[in-house]
Tab-separated table of C-alpha atoms in Angstrom:
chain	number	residue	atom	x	y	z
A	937	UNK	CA	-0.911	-16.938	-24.610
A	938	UNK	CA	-1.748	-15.872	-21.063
A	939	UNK	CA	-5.180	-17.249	-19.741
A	940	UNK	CA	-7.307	-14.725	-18.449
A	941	UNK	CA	-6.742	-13.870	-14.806
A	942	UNK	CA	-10.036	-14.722	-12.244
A	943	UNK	CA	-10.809	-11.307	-12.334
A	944	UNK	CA	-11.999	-11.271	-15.590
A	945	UNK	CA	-13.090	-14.609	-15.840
A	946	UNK	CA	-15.721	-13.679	-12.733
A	947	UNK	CA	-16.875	-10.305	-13.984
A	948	UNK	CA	-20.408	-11.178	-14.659
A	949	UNK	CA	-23.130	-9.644	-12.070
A	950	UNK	CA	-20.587	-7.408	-10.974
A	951	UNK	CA	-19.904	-4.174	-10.813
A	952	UNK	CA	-16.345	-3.157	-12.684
A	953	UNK	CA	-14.958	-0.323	-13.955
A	954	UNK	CA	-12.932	0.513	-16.233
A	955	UNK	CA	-10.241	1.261	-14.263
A	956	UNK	CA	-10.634	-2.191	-12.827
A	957	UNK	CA	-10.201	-3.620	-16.181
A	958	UNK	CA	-7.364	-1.296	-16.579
A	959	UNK	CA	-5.385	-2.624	-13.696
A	960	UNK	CA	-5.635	-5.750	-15.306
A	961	UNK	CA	-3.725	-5.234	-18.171
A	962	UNK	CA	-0.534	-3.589	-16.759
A	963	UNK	CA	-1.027	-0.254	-17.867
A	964	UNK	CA	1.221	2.682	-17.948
A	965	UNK	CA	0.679	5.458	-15.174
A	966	UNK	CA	-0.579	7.834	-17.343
A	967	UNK	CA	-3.693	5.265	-18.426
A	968	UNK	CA	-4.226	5.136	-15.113
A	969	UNK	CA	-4.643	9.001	-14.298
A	970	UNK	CA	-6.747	9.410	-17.098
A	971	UNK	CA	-8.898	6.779	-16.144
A	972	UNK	CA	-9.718	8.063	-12.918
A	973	UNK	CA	-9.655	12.209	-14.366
A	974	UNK	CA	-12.541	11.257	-15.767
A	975	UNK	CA	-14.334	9.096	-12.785
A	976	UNK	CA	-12.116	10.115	-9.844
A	977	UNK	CA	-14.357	7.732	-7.487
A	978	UNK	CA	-13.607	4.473	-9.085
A	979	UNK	CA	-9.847	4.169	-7.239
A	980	UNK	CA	-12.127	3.817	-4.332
A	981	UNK	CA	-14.589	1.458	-5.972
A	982	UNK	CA	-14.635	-2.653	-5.041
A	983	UNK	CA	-15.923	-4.516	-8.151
A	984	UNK	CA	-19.237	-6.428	-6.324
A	985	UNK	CA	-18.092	-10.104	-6.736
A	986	UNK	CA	-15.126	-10.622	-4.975
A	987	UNK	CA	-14.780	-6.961	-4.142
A	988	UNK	CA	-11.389	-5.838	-5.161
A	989	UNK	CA	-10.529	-2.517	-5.590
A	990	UNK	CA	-8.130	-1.423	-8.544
A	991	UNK	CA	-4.976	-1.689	-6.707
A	992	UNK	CA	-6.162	-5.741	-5.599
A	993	UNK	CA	-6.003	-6.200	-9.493
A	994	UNK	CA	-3.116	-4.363	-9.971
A	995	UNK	CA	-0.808	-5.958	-7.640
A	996	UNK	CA	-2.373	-9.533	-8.710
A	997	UNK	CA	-1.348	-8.817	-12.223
A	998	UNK	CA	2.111	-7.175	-11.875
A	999	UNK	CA	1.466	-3.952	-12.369
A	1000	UNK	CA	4.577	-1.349	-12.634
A	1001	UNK	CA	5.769	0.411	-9.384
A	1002	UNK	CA	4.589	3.470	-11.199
A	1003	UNK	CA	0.652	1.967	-10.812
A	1004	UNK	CA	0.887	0.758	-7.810
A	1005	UNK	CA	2.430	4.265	-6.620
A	1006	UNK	CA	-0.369	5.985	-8.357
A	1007	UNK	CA	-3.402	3.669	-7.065
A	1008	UNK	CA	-1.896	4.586	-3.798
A	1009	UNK	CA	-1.258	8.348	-3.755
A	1010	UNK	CA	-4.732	8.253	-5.359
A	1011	UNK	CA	-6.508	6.062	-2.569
A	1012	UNK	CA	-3.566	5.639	0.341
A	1013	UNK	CA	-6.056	3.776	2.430
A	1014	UNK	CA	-6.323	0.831	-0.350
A	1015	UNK	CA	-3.195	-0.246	1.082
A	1016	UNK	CA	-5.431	-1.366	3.810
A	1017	UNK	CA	-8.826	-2.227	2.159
A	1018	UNK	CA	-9.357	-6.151	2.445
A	1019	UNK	CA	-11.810	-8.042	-0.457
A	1020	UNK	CA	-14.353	-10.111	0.536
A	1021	UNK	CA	-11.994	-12.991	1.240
A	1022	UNK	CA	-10.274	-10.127	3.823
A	1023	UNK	CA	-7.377	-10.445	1.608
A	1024	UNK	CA	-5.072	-7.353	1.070
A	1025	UNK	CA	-3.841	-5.721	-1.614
A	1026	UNK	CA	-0.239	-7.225	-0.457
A	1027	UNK	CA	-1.389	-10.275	-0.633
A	1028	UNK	CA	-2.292	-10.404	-3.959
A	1029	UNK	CA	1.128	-9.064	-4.472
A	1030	UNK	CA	3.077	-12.013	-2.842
A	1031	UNK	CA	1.055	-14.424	-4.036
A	1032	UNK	CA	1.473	-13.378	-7.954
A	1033	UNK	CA	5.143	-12.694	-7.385
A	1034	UNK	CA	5.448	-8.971	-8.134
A	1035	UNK	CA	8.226	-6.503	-8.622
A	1036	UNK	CA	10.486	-6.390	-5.205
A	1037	UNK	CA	9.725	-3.081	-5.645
A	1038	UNK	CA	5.919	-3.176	-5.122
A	1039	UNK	CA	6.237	-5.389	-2.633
């Protein structure tokens, strides 16, 4: 069994979404849009702790090119948002050893 990632493990007194938790758990695209169909603003939303936004998760848990490609046409500056640790989402990326693709 996987352990849970430090995103989840750190959610308490924090603010997260359900897309956030979402992201976590390598959704398909579709999840995704529905997620944020009903609360558009959440894409654009850092979770209060260590202040990732959805895609941050995302990329840290492998998330399909499809996500990633959807986070970003959602919220194209995310690409660019840092988390408290001024840590991109790119970072997360190389550091959990996603898709070439994502990358």
């Amino acid at each position: 069994t996987r352990t849970k990632s430090v995103f989840l493990r750190s959610v308490s007194n924090s603010k997260v979404l359900s897309i956030h938790f979402c992201c976590e758990s390598n959704p398909p695209s579709g999840v995704v849009q529905d997620i944020v169909r009903a609360y558009p603003k959440g894409v654009k939303e850092q979770e209060q702790r260590l202040g990732l936004l959805p895609l941050h998760i995302a990329c840290s848990e492998g998330a399909s090119l499809a996500v990633v490609r959807e986070l970003l046409r959602l919220f194209p500056s995310g690409i660019q948002s840092k988390d408290f640790q001024g840590r991109l989402p790119l970072h997360y990326a190389l550091s959990n050893k996603a898709n070439t693709d994502v990358i």
